XYZ file of C-alpha atoms in Angstrom:
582
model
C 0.000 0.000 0.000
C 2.768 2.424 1.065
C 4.846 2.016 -2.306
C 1.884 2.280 -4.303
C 0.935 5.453 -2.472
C 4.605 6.614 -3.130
C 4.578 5.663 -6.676
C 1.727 8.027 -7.255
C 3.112 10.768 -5.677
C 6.692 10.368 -7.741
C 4.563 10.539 -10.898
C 2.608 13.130 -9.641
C 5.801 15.360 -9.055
C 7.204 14.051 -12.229
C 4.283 15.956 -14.277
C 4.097 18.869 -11.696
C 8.086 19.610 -12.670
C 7.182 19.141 -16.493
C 4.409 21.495 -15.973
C 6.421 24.387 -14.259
C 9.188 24.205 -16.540
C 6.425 24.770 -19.582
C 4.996 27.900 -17.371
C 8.781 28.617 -16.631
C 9.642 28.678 -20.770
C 5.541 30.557 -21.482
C 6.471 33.124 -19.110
C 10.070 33.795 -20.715
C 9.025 33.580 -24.215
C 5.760 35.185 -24.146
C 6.275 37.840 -21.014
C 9.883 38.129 -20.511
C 9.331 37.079 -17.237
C 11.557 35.037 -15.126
C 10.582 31.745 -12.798
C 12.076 29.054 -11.276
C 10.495 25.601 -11.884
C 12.171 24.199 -9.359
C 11.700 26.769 -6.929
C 7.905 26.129 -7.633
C 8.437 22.475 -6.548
C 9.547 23.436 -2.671
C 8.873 26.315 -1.701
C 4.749 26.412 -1.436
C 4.723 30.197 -1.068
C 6.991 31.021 -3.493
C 4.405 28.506 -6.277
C 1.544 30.454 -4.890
C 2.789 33.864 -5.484
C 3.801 32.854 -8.605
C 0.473 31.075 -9.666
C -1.304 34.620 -8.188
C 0.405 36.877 -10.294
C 0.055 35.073 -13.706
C -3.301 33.975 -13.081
C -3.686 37.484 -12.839
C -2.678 37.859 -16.749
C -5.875 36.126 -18.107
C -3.468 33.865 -20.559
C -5.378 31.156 -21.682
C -1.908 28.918 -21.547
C -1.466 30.149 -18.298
C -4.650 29.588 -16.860
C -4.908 25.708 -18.245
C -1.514 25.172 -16.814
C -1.936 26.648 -13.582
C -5.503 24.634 -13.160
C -3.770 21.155 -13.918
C -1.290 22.254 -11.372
C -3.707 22.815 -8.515
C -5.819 19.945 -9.627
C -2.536 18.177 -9.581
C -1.937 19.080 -5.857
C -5.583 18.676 -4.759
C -5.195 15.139 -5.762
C -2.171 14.311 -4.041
C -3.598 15.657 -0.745
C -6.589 13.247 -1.211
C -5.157 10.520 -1.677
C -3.135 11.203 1.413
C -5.925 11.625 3.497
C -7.432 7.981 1.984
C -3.920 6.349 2.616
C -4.126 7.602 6.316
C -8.025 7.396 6.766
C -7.287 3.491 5.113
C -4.864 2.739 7.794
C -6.707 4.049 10.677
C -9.793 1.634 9.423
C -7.283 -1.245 9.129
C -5.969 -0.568 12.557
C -9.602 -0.421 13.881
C -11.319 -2.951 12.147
C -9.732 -6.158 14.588
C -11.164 -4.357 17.408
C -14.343 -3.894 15.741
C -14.995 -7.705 15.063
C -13.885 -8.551 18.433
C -16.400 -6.439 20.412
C -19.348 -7.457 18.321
C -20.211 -10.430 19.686
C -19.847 -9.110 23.058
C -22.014 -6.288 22.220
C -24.547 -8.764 20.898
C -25.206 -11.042 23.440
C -24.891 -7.939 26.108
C -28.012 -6.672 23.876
C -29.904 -9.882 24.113
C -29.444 -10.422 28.107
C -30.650 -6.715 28.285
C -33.655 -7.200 26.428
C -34.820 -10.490 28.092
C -33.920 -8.157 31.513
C -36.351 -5.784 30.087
C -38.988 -8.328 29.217
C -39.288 -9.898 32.789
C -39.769 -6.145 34.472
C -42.237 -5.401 32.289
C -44.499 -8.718 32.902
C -44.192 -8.626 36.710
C -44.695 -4.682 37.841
C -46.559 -3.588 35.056
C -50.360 -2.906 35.191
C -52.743 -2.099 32.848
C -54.272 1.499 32.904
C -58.346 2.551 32.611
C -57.922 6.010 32.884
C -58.919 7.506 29.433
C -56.315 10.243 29.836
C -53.137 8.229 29.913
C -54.819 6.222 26.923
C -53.418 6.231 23.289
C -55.148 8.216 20.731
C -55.457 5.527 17.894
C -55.470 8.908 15.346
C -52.738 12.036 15.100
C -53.997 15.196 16.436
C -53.983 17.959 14.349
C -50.810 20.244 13.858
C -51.490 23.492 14.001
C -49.367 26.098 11.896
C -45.893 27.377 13.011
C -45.406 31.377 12.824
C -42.311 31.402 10.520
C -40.707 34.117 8.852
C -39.524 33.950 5.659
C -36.315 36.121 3.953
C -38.888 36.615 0.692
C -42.231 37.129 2.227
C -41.148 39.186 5.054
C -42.014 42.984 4.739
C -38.699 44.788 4.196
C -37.889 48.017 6.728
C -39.528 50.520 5.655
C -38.598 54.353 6.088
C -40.516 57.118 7.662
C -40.636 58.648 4.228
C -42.337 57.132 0.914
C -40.641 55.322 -0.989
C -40.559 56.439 -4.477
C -38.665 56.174 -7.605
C -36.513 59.613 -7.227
C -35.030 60.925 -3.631
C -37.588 62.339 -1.525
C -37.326 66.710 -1.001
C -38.399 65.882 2.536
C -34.829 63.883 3.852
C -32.295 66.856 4.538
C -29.281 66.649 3.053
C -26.117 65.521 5.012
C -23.456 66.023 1.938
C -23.098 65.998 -1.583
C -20.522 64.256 -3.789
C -19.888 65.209 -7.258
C -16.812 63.888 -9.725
C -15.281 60.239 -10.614
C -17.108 57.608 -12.543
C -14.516 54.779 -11.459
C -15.243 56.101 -7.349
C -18.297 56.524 -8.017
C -19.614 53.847 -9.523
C -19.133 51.244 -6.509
C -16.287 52.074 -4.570
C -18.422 55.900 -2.764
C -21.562 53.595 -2.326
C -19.731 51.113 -0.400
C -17.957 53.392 1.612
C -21.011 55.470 2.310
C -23.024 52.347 3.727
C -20.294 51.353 5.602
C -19.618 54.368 7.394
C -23.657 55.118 7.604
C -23.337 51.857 10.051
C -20.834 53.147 12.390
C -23.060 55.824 13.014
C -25.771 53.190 13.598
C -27.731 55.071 10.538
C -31.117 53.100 9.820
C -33.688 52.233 7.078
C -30.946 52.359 4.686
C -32.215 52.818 0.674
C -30.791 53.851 -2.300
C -33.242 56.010 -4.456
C -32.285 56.521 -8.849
C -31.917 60.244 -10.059
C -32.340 61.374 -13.343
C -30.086 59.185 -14.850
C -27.763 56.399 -14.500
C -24.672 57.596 -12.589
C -27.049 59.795 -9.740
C -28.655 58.464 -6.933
C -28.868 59.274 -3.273
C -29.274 56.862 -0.186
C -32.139 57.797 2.379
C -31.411 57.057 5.957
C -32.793 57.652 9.294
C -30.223 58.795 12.061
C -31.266 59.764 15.468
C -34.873 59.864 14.603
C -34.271 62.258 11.625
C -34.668 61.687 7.951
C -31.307 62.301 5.894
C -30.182 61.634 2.539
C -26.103 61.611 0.904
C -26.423 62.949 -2.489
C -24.224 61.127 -5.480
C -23.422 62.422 -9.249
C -20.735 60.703 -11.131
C -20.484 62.128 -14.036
C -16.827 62.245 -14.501
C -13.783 64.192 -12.496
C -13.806 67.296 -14.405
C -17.012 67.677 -12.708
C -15.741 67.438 -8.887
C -14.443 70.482 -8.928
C -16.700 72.544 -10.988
C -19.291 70.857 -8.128
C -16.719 71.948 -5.575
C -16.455 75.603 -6.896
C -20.251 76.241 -7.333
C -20.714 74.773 -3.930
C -23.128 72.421 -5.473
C -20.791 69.499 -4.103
C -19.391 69.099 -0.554
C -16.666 66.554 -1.417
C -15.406 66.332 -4.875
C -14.326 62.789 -5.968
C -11.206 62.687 -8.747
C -9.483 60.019 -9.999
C -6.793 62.655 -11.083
C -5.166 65.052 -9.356
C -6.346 68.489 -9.179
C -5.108 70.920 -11.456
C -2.831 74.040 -10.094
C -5.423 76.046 -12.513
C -7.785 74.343 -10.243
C -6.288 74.545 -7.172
C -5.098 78.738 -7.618
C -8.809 79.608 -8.587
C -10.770 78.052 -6.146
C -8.175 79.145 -3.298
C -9.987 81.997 -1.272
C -13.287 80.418 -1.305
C -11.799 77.088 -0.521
C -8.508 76.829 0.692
C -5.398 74.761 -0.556
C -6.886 71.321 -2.074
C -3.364 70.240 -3.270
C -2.727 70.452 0.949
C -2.405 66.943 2.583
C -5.624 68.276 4.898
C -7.982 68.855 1.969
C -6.241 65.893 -0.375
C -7.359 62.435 0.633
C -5.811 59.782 -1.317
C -8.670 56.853 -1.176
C -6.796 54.031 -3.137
C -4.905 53.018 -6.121
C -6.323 52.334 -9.733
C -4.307 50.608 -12.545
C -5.335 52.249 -15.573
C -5.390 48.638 -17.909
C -4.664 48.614 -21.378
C -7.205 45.563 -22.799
C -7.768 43.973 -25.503
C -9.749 41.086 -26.571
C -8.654 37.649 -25.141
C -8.148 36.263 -28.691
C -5.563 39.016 -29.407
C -1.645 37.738 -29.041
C -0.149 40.968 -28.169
C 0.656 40.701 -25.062
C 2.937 43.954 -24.389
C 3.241 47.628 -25.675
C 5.245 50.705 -24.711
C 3.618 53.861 -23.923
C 4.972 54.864 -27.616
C 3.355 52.425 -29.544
C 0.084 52.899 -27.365
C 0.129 56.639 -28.351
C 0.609 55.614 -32.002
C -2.165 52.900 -31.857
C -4.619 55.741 -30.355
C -3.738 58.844 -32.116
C -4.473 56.587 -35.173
C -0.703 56.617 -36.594
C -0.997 52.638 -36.590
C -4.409 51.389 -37.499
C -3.901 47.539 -37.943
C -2.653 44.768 -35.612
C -0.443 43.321 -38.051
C 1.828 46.668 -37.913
C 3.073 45.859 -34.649
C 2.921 41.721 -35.117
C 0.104 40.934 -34.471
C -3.099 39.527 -37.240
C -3.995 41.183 -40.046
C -6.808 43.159 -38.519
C -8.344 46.429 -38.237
C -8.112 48.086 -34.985
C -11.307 49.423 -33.472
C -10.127 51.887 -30.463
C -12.703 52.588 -27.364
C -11.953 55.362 -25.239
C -13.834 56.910 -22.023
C -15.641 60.223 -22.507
C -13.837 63.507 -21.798
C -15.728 63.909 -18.517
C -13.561 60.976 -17.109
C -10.983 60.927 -14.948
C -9.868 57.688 -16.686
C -9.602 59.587 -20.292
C -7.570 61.985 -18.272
C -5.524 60.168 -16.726
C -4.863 58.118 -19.841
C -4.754 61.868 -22.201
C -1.712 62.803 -19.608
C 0.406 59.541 -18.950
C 0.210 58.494 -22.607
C -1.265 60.622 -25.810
C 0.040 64.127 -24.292
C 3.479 62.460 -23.469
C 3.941 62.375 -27.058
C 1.991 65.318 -28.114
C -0.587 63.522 -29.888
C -4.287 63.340 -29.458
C -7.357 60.792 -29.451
C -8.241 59.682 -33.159
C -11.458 60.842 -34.282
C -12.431 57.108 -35.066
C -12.557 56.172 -31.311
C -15.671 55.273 -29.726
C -16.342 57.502 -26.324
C -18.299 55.881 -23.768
C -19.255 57.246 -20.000
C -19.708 54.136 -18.453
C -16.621 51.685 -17.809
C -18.517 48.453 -17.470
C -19.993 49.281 -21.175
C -16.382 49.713 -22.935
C -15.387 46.547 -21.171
C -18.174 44.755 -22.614
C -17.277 45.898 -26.160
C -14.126 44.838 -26.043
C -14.537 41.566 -25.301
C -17.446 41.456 -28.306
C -14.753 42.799 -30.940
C -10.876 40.559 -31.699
C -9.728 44.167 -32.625
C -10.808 46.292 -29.781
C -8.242 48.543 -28.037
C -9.551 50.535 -24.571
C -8.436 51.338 -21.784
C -10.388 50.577 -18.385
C -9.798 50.797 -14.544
C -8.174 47.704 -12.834
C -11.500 46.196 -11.345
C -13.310 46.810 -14.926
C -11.296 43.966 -16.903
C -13.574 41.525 -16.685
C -13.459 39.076 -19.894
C -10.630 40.840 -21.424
C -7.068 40.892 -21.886
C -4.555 43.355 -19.780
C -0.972 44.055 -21.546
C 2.311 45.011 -19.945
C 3.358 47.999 -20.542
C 6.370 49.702 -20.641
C 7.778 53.490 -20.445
C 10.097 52.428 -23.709
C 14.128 51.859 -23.407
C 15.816 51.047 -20.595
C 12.339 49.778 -18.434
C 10.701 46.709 -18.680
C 6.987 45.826 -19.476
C 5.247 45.842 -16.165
C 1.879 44.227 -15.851
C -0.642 45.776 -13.425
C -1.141 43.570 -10.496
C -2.272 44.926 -7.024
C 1.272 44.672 -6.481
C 3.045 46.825 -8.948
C -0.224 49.347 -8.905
C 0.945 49.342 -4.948
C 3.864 50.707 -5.244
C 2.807 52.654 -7.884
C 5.738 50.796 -10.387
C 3.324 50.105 -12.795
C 3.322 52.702 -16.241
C 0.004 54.032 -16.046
C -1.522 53.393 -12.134
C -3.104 56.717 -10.771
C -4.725 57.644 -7.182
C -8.344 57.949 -6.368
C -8.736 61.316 -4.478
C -11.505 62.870 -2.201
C -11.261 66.404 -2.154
C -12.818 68.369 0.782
C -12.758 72.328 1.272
C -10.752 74.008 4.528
C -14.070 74.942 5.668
C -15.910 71.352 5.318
C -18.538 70.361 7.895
C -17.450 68.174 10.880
C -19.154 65.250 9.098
C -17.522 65.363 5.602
C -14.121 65.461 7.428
C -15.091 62.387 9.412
C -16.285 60.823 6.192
C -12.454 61.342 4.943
C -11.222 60.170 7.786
C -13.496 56.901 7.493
C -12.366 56.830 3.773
C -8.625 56.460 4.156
C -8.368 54.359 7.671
C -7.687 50.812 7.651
C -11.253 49.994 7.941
C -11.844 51.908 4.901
C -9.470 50.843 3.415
C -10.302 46.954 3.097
C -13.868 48.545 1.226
C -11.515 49.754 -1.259
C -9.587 46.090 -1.419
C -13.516 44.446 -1.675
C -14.558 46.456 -4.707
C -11.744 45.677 -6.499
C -9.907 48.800 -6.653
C -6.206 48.953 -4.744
C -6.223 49.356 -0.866
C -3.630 51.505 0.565
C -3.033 48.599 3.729
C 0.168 47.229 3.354
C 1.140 44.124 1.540
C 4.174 42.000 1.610
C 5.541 40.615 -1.375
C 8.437 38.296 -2.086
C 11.425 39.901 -4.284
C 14.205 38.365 -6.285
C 17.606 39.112 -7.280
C 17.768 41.359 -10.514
C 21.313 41.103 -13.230
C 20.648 44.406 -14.000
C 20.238 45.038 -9.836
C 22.867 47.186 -7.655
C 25.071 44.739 -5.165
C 23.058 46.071 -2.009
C 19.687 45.205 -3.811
C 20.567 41.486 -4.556
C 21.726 41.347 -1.357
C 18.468 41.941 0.601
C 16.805 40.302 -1.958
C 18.321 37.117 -0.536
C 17.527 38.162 2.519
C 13.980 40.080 2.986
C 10.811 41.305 1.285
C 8.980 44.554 -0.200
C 6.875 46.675 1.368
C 3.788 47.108 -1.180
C 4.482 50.877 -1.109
C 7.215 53.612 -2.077
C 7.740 57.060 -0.355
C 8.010 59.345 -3.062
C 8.828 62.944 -3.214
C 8.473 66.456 -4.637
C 10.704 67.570 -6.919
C 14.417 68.525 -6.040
C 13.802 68.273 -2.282
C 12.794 65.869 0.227
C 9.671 66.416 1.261
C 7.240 63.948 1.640
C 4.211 64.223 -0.906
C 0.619 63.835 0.707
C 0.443 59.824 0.282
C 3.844 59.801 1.640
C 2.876 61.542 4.697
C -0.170 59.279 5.014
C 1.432 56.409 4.327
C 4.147 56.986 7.049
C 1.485 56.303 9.543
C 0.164 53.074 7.767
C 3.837 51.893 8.235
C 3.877 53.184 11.813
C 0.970 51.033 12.561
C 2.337 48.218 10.365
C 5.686 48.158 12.444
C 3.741 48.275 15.463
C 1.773 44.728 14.971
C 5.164 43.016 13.748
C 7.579 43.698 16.349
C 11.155 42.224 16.256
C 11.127 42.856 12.040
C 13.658 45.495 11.188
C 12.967 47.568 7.902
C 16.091 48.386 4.912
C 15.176 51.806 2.939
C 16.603 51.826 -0.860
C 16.481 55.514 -2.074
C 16.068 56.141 -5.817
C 16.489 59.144 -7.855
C 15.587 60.440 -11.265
C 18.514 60.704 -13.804
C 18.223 64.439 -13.761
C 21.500 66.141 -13.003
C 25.194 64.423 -12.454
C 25.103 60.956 -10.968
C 27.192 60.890 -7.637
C 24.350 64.153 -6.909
C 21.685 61.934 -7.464
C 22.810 59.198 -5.557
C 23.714 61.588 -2.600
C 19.863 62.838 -2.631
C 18.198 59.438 -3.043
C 20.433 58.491 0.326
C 19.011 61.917 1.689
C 15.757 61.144 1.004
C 16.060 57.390 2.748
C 17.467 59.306 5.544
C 14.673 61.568 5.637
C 12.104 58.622 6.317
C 14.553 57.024 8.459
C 14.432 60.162 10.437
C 10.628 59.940 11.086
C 10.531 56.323 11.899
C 13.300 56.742 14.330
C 11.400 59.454 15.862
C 8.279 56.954 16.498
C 10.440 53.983 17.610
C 10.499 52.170 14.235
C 13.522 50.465 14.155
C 15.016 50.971 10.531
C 18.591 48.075 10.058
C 19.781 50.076 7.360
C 19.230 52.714 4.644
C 20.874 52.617 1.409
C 21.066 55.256 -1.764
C 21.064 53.840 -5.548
C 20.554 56.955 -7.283
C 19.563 56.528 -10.905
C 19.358 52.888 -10.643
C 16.551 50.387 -11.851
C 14.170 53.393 -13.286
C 10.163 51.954 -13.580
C 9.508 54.750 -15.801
C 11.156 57.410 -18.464
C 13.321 60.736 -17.181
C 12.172 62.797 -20.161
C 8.839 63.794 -18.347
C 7.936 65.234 -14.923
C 5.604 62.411 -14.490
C 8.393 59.593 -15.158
C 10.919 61.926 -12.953
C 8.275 62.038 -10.447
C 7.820 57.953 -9.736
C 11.511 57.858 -10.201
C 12.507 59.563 -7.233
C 10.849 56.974 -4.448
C 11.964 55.330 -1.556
C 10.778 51.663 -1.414
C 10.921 49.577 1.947
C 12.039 46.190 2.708
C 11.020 43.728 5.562
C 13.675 41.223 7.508
């Protein structure tokens, strides 16, 4: 039994090691990314990761090896558990057969016992109420209460089709599609229900992407106004007054910011900036499509309209039909800045504009030439390609990881703006937005939590000395400290997320952190190294100051850029400080 058992599970391993050195060669060929199969073999985490993050890919290769794989390993541990359950019954069974006959004539001395009593001190009864009924009585009916057929809560206000002029507004949100959409709803019912808010409904405006949600608080009717019509439209909201918190999912404008100053205040401020969570702005294209990366070049090329078939860049002979969010959007903004302005181009006239995500996702996945771009959580049936900043970086996918640190080409931040002068209760609803609690709403509708992560890292030929080295050693920290430009001062996430670190450090105590400061390639090298070690000094400063224990802080200047030095934007995710665990 035992060689048989081991028999299978040497064949089993045999196939498993075939199968990660095919995923091993896919991933080199295909993605130009590096795995080890045997690696995969021993080290479960390490297989795991690795079967996360190209799952992740939607690679129809990928995905039928990775499911043999697990099916692979699900079998092994069942037969495991019959070898042992098959032994245990073995081991059993001899005591069984020996007790049965024991147990059996113990039974039939027991009854005969019984038998005796019952003929010598029993008597007969003539009382009619100790008598058998020789017919059931009937059952009556047992109150139940059903999930369907129970009345649902009802407000103190009618319930109609549009929100009701009697509930008095709390606060108003005006701006993103991509917050707005699922990610403000879920964080407004949440933090309605720490307030122990009741009767909670949601009521359709005029159209689609307005609504409100009607709530009773304290005995008083109250309704949170929502219009997502894009993130142009937070701060127009904002300035008019017609919004309390403006929702963006791009940063405001210094236009925006110098015009609205006196009768707001300073939104680019870390008090009226709240970064909400990350968004990977995905590049997709149909599953059937084998492109599988682009650089930012290309993508301007294929959008502007300078390249109009898929066989121009390798790919079939096929038209290419482009989708593109409406100019309301935050996305189309986002995507305008980080890709088509880069290059000083602009959207081809032959692209299809659409205001809702979910709809352009949809499309794509209908058409083998589609091109759009999408938020993260919005890829759905499609494709997402690598993409890289051009020579000298390499295509990056967007995983939660590389959106994290913000590595990836084209992930952006999700902002709530909220003036100087904001209520009590729109600050609080900030507050609620960014804390950890918050925070894991963000993670559950798919969009990129702030919460730290930690993520296993690998040595690099193209690495420093000191990077390889604590690669061996340690892992990353799923964020960076970045900085403003030419100094080294925190930006807003930065400042925020030195607290999430704070209270990171605090629930792993006895873990020492390493700080690797990078620089952009601005300026003569031994100066840029000498500021990326001044800005890892800066943050060890502040965790010293809190009791964070930092081992040691290093400064690789120009080294291992994740995006291009020939724009403020690439300059700008250049100059970071990531952190290590060990």
């Amino acid at each position: 039994m035992d060689n048989q058992n081991n028999a299978h599970v040497s064949e089993h391993e045999v196939e498993l090691l075939s199968l990660f050195k095919s995923l091993q060669q896919l991933s080199h060929n295909q993605f130009e990314i590096t795995i080890s199969s045997e690696k995969m073999l021993v080290d479960d985490e390490y297989r795991n990761l690795v079967f996360t993050e190209l799952y992740e890919l939607n690679h129809p290769e990928f995905t039928v090896i990775i499911d043999r794989c697990r099916a692979l390993y699900n079998q092994i541990n069942a037969e495991a558990v019959m070898h042992s359950s098959a032994q245990e019954v073995m081991a059993k069974q001899s005591s069984v057969d020996n007790k049965s006959i024991l147990m059996m004539a113990s039974g039939v001395i027991l009854l005969l016992l019984m038998m005796v009593f019952y003929f010598f001190f029993s008597e007969p009864s003539t009382s009619t109420e100790n008598m058998v009924p020789t017919t059931s009585p009937t059952l009556q009916p047992v109150a139940t209460t059903s999930a369907q057929t129970a009345p649902a809560s009802q407000l103190s206000l009618p319930v109609v089709a549009e929100p009701s002029a009697q509930a008095k507004t709390a606060f108003t949100l005006h701006g993103s599609n991509t917050i707005g959409e699922k990610l403000a709803p879920a964080l407004i019912e949440a933090y309605l229900t720490t307030l122990g808010a009741k009767n909670l409904v949601w009521k359709q405006g005029d159209n689609a992407v307005e609504r409100a949600v009607e709530y009773t608080l304290n005995g008083e009717a109250l309704k949170i106004n929502l219009q997502a019509h894009g993130s142009t439209t937070a701060f127009k909201g904002l300035a008019g007054g017609m919004a309390d918190i403006g929702m963006a999912s791009r940063r405001v404008k210094s236009t925006e910011v110098e015009s609205m100053k006196v009768t707001l205040g300073d939104l680019s401020k870390v008090g009226n900036e709240h970064i909400i969570g990350l968004d990977g702005l995905a590049v997709i294209v149909n599953q059937n499509n084998p492109i599988s990366k682009l650089s930012t070049d290309t993508l301007a090329k294929i959008f502007s309209g300078s390249i109009t078939n898929w066989s121009q860049i390798g790919g079939p002979d096929l038209a290419i039909n482009l989708f593109a969010r409406d100019l309301k959007s935050g996305t189309w903004d986002t995507f305008k800045n980080l890709v088509l302005k880069k290059f000083n181009l602009s959207l081809a006239d032959t692209a299809t504009r659409l205001e809702s995500s979910t709809e352009l996702s949809t499309l794509v996945s209908q058409d083998e030439g589609a091109i759009g771009f999408i938020g993260l959580n919005y890829i759905q049936y499609n494709k997402a390609l690598a993409i890289s900043e051009g020579a000298g970086t390499s295509a990056i996918f967007p995983t939660r990881f590389t959106i994290g640190t913000e590595d990836y080409a084209l992930a952006r931040r999700l902002y709530l703006y909220t003036p100087t002068a904001a209520s009590n209760q729109v600050k609080e609803f900030a507050q609620f937005a960014i804390s950890t609690q918050g925070q894991a709403i963000v993670e559950q509708t798919g969009l990129i939590s702030q919460n730290i992560k930690v993520e296993s890292v690998y040595p690099m030929e193209e690495a420093p000395a000191a990077y390889n080295r604590y690669a061996d050693l340690g892992k990353r920290l799923s964020l960076n400290f970045r900085f403003n430009y030419g100094d080294q001062d925190l930006d807003n996430k930065g400042k925020r997320d030195l607290e999430r670190l704070i209270e990171f450090m605090e629930q792993n105590q006895g873990r020492r952190l390493v700080l690797m400061g990078y620089s952009d390639s601005i300026g003569a090298k031994i100066k840029n190294t000498q500021l990326s070690l001044n800005r890892a000094k800066a943050v060890e400063k502040e965790l010293q100051a809190r009791g964070i224990p930092v081992m040691a802080v290093e400064g690789l200047g120009e080294a291992l850029p994740v995006a291009n030095n020939d724009n403020e934007q690439g300059r700008e995710r250049n100059r970071r400080v990531e952190v290590w665990l060990l």
